[in-house]
C-alpha positions in Angstrom: 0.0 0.0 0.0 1.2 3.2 -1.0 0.6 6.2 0.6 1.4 10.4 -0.5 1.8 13.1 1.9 -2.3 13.8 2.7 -2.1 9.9 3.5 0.5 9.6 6.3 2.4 11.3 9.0 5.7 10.6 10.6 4.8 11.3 14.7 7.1 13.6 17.5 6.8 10.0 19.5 7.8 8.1 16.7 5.2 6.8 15.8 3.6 6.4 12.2 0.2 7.6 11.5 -1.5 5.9 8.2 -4.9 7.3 7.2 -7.8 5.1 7.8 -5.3 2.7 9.8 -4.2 4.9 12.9 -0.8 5.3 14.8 1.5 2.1 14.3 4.5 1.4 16.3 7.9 1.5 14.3 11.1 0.2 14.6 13.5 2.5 13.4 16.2 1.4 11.1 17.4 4.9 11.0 16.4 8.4 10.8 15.1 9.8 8.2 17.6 12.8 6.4 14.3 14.6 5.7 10.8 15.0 5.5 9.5 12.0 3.6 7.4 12.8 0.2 5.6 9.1 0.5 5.3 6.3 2.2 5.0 2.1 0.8 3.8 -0.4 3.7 5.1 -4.0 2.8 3.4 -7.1 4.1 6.1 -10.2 3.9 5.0 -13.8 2.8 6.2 -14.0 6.4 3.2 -11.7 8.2 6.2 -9.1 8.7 5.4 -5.4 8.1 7.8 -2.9 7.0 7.8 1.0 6.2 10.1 2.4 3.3 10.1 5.9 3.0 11.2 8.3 0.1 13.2 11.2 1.0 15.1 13.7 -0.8 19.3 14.1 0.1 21.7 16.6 -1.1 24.3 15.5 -4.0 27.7 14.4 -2.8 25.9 13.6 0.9 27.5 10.3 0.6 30.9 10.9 -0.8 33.5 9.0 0.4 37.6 10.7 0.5 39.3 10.5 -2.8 41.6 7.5 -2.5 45.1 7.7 -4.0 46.2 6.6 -7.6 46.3 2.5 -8.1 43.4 2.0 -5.2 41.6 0.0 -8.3 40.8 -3.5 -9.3 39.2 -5.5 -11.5 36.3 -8.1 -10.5 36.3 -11.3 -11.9 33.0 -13.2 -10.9 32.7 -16.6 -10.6 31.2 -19.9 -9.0 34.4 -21.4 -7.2 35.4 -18.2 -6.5 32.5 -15.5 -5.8 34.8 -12.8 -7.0 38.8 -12.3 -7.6 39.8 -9.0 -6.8 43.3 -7.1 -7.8 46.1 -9.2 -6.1 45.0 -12.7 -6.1 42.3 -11.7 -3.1 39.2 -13.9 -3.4 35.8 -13.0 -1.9 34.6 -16.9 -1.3 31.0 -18.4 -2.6 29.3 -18.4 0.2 26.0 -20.4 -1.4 23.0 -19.4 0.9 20.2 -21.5 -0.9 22.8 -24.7 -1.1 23.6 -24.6 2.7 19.2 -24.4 4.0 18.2 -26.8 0.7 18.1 -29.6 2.5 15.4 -27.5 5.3 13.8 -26.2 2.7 12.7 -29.4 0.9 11.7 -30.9 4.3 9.6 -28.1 4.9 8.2 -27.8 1.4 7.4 -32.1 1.3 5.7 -31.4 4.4 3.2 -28.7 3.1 2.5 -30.7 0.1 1.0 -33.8 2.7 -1.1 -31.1 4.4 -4.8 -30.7 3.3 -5.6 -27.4 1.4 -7.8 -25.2 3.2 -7.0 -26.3 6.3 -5.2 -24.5 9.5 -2.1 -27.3 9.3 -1.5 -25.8 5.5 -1.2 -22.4 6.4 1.5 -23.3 8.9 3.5 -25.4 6.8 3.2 -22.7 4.1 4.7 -20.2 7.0 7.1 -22.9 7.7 8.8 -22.9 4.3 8.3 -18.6 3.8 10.5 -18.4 6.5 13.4 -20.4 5.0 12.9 -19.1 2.3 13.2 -15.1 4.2 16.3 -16.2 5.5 17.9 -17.1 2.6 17.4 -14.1 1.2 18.1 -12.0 4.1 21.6 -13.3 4.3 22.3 -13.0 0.6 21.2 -9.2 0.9 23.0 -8.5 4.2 26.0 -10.2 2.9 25.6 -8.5 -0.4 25.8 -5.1 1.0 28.7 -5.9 3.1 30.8 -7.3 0.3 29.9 -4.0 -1.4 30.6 -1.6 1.0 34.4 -2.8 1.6 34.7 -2.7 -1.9 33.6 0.8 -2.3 35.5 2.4 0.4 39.1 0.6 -0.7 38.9 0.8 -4.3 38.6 4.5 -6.2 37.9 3.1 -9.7 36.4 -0.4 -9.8 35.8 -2.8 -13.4 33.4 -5.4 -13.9 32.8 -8.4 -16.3 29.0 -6.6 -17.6 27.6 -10.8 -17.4 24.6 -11.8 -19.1 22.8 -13.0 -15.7 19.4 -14.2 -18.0 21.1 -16.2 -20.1 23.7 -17.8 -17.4 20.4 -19.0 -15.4 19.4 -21.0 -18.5 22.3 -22.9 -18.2 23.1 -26.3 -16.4 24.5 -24.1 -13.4 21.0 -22.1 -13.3 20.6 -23.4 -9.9 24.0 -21.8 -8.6 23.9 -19.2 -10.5 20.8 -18.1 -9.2 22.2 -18.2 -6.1 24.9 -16.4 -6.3 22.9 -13.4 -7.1 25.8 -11.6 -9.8 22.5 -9.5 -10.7 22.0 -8.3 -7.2 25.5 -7.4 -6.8 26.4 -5.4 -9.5 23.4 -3.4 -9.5 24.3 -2.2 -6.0 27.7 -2.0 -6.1 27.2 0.6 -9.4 24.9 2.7 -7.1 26.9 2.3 -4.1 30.1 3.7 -6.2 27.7 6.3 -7.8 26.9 7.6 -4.4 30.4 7.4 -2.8 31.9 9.7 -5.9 34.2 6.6 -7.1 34.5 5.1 -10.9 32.5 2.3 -12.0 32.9 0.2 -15.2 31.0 -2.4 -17.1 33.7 -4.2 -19.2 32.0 -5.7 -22.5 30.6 -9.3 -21.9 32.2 -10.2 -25.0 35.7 -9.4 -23.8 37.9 -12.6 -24.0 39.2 -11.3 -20.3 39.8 -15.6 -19.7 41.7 -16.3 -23.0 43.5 -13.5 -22.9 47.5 -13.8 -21.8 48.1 -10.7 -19.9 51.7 -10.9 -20.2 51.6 -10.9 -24.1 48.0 -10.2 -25.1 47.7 -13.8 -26.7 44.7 -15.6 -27.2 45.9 -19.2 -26.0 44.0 -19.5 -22.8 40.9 -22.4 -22.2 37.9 -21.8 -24.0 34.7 -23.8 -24.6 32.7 -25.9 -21.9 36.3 -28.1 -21.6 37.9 -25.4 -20.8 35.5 -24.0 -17.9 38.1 -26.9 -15.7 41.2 -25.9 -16.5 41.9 -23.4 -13.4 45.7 -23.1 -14.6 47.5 -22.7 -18.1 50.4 -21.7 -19.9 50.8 -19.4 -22.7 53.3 -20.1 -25.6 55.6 -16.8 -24.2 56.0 -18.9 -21.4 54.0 -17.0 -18.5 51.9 -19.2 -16.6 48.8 -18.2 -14.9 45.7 -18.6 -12.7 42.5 -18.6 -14.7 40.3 -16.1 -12.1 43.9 -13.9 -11.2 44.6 -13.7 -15.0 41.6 -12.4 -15.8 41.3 -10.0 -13.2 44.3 -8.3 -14.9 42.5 -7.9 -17.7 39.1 -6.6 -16.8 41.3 -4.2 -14.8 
């Protein structure tokens, strides 16, 4: 339900007045920078209510300090790997549905035994909304975090620009899915916007993989063989780690 300024009213005592509903309690993620324009109540598959407010902020409000020349790196995504940064550093996988999937089919056989209609249902349906809340709360909150320490040591960051709707097709659709690539680049181009640093999409046609970055040859692994090769050798004689190499490259 959304709501414009005739429709709601933020309370001295913190409270949140909604027209036709009356003051509601509210638990404060933060304050609010300034007087919100509107107002969206969200009801969760869970019963869970939650207020999210538009505001209006000044430009540069969220500027971090310019960092000095070389804070950059290059992202390269991946399913081992979540993401190889500059310098060999790894951000691991850290596979959120995998770890509850187990939970979640035992909760989901269980509501499928359970007579429609009926009281027993409608808790077995909470049951698996719940796993399923979870999941997705810890891929957001560990999301954000990954992008925030990204944002505030890197001054210029590059990307691999992946075709997420087509890698979901795939035979890895299931871990692809959750490893959420979309989810995280989209916020870490808005985070970067906001914090004043560079942000770039490198072409998802860019042979970052193949590439040597020694030489610029094309003689790395290619085709589905390739995708378990996770170390090669280029004919100048430099040999290299698939994810480090191309970082270098995207970078």
């Amino acid at each position: 339900a959304e709501y414009t300024r005739r429709g709601f009213s933020v309370k001295d005592n913190g409270r949140l007045y909604i027209a036709k509903v009356g003051d509601l309690r509210v638990a404060w993620s933060r304050e609010l920078p300034s007087d919100p324009s509107s107002v969206t109540v969200v009801k969760t598959p869970t019963g869970k209510y939650f207020a999210s407010f538009v505001v209006a902020v000044e430009d540069e409000t969220d500027f971090l300090d310019p960092l000095p020349d070389g804070a950059e790196t290059g992202i390269d995504l991946g399913l081992k790997s979540f993401a190889v940064l500059r310098g060999g550093k790894t951000i691991e996988n850290p596979r959120f549905f995998r770890r509850l999937e187990r939970k979640l089919k035992k909760a989901q056989r269980s509501l499928s035994r359970k007579e429609k209609g009926s009281a027993n249902r409608a808790k077995a349906r909470l049951k698996v909304a719940r796993v399923h809340e979870k999941i997705k709360n810890s891929r957001s909150d560990w999301i954000d975090k990954q992008v925030k320490q990204i944002v505030s040591e890197s001054q210029a960051v590059y990307c691999e620009d992946l075709n997420v709707t087509g890698l979901v097709r795939g035979r890895a659709a299931k871990s692809i899915a959750d490893a959420s690539f979309g989810m995280f680049l989209t916020r870490l181009e808005s985070k970067a916007a906001r914090a004043g640093r560079v942000f770039v999409r490198v072409d998802r046609f860019f042979p970052s993989t193949r590439l040597c970055s020694d030489c610029g040859a094309l003689t790395g692994p290619s085709g589905l063989e390739g995708l378990t090769v996770r170390h090669w050798e280029c004919g100048c004689g430099a040999v290299h780690d698939r994810d480090a190499n191309a970082e270098i490259n995207i970078r």
